[in-house]
Coordinates of C-alpha atoms in Angstrom, one line a residue:
X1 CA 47.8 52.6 10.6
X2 CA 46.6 52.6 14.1
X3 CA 45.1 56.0 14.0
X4 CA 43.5 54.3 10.9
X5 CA 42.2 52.2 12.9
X6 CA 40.9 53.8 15.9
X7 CA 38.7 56.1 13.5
X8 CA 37.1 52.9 11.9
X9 CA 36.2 51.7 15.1
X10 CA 34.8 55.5 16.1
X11 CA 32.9 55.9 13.1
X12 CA 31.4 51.9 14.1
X13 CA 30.6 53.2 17.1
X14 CA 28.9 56.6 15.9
X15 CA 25.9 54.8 14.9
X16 CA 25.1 53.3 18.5
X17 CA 23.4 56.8 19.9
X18 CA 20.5 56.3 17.4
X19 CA 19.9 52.7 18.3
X20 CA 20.2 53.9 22.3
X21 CA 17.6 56.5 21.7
X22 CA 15.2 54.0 19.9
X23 CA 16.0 51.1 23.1
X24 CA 15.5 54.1 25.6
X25 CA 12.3 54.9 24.0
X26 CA 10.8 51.3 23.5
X27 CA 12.2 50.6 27.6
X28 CA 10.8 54.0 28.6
X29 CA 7.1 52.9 27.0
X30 CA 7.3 49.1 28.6
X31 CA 7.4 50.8 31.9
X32 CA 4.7 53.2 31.1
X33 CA 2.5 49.9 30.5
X34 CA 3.8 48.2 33.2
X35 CA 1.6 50.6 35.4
X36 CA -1.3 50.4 33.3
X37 CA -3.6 47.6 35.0
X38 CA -3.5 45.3 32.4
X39 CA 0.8 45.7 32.7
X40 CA 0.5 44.9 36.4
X41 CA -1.8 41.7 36.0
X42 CA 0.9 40.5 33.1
X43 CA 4.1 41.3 35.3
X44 CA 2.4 39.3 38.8
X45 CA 2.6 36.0 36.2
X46 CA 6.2 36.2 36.3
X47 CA 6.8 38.7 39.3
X48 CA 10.7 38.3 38.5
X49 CA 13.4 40.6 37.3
X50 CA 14.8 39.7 33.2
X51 CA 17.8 42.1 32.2
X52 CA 18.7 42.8 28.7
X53 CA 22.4 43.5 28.0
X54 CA 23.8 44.6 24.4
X55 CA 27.3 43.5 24.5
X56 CA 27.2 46.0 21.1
X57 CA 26.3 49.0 22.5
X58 CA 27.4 48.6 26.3
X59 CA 23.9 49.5 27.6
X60 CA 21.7 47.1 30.1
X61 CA 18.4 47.4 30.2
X62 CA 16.3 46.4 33.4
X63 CA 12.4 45.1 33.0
X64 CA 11.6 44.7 37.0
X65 CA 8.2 43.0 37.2
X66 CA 8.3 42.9 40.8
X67 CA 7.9 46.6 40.7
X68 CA 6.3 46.6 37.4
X69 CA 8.9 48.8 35.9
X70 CA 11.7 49.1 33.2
X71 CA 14.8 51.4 33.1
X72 CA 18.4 51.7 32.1
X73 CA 20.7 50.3 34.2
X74 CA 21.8 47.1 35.7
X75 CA 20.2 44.4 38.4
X76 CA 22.5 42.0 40.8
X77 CA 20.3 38.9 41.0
X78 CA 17.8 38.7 37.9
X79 CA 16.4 35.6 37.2
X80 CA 16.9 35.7 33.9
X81 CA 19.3 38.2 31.6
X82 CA 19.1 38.2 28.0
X83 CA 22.3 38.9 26.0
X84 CA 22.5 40.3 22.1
X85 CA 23.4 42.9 20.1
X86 CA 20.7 46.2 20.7
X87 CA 19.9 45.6 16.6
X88 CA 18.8 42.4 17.4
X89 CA 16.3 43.9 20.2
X90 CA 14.8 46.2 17.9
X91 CA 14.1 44.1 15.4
X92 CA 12.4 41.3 17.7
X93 CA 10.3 44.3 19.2
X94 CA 9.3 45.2 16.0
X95 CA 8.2 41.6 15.2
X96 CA 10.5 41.4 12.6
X97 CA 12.3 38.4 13.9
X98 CA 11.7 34.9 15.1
X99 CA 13.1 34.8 18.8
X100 CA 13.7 31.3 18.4
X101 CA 15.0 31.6 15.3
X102 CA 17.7 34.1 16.5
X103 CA 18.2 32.0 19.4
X104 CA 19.3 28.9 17.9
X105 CA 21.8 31.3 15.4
X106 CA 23.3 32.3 18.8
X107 CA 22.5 35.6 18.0
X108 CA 20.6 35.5 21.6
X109 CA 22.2 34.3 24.5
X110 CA 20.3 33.4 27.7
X111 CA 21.6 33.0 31.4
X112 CA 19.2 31.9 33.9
X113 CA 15.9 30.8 34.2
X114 CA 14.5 29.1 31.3
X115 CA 11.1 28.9 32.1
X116 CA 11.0 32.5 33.1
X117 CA 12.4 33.7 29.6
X118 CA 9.6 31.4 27.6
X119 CA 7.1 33.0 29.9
X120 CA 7.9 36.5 28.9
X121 CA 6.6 36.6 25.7
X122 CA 3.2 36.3 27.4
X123 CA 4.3 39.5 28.9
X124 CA 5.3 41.4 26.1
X125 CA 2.3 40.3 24.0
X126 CA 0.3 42.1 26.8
X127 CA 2.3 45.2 27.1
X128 CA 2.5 46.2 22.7
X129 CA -1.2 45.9 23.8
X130 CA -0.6 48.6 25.9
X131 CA 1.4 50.6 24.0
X132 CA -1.1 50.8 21.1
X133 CA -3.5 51.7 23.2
X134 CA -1.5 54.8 24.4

């Protein structure tokens, strides 16, 4: 029964490599239009570090707008970390959620700043922008 069970939660977890290719790839293409001038000008607004964990998947996700750059990995003093499941992520990138919505579900969880995480959809809006335009 336990070897049962320890292939369940292997085949759970085989699916998490195609959702940590499609984060690393959306993360990899912030920080590509973080550098683009109309990137920079959005990240001085805030000029704070957010982090993004996904308890699901294990991964953290760093979006550094003092440096105006995001990457895998994990900050010590962000102002601001957001916490759900990597599914969750994808679909509010792909504007197929309501970040509110999934917020007062408690499918989002946010430690920190609270003016800093309703400032960075601002941000956001600014760098799909970017991306598009790539």
């Amino acid at each position: 029964l336990k070897l049962q069970f320890l292939y369940f939660i292997d085949y759970l977890f085989s699916f998490h490599p195609q959702l940590n290719k499609m984060a690393d790839a959306l993360f990899a293409k912030m920080s590509a239009a973080l550098g683009t001038p109309a990137g920079q000008a959005a990240a001085k607004k805030i000029n704070e570090v957010i982090t993004y964990e996904f308890p699901d998947t294990g991964v953290s996700y760093v979006m550094d707008l003092k440096a105006g750059k995001a990457y895998k990995g994990k900050h010590d003093d962000p102002a601001c970390t957001f916490k759900m499941d990597e599914k969750v992520f994808l679909e509010l990138s792909s504007g197929k959620a309501d970040p509110m919505g999934l917020f007062m579900e408690g499918k989002i969880e946010l430690d920190g700043d609270t003016d800093i995480a309703m400032k960075i959809g601002k941000v956001l809006k600014t760098l799909e922008k970017e991306i598009q335009m790539a």
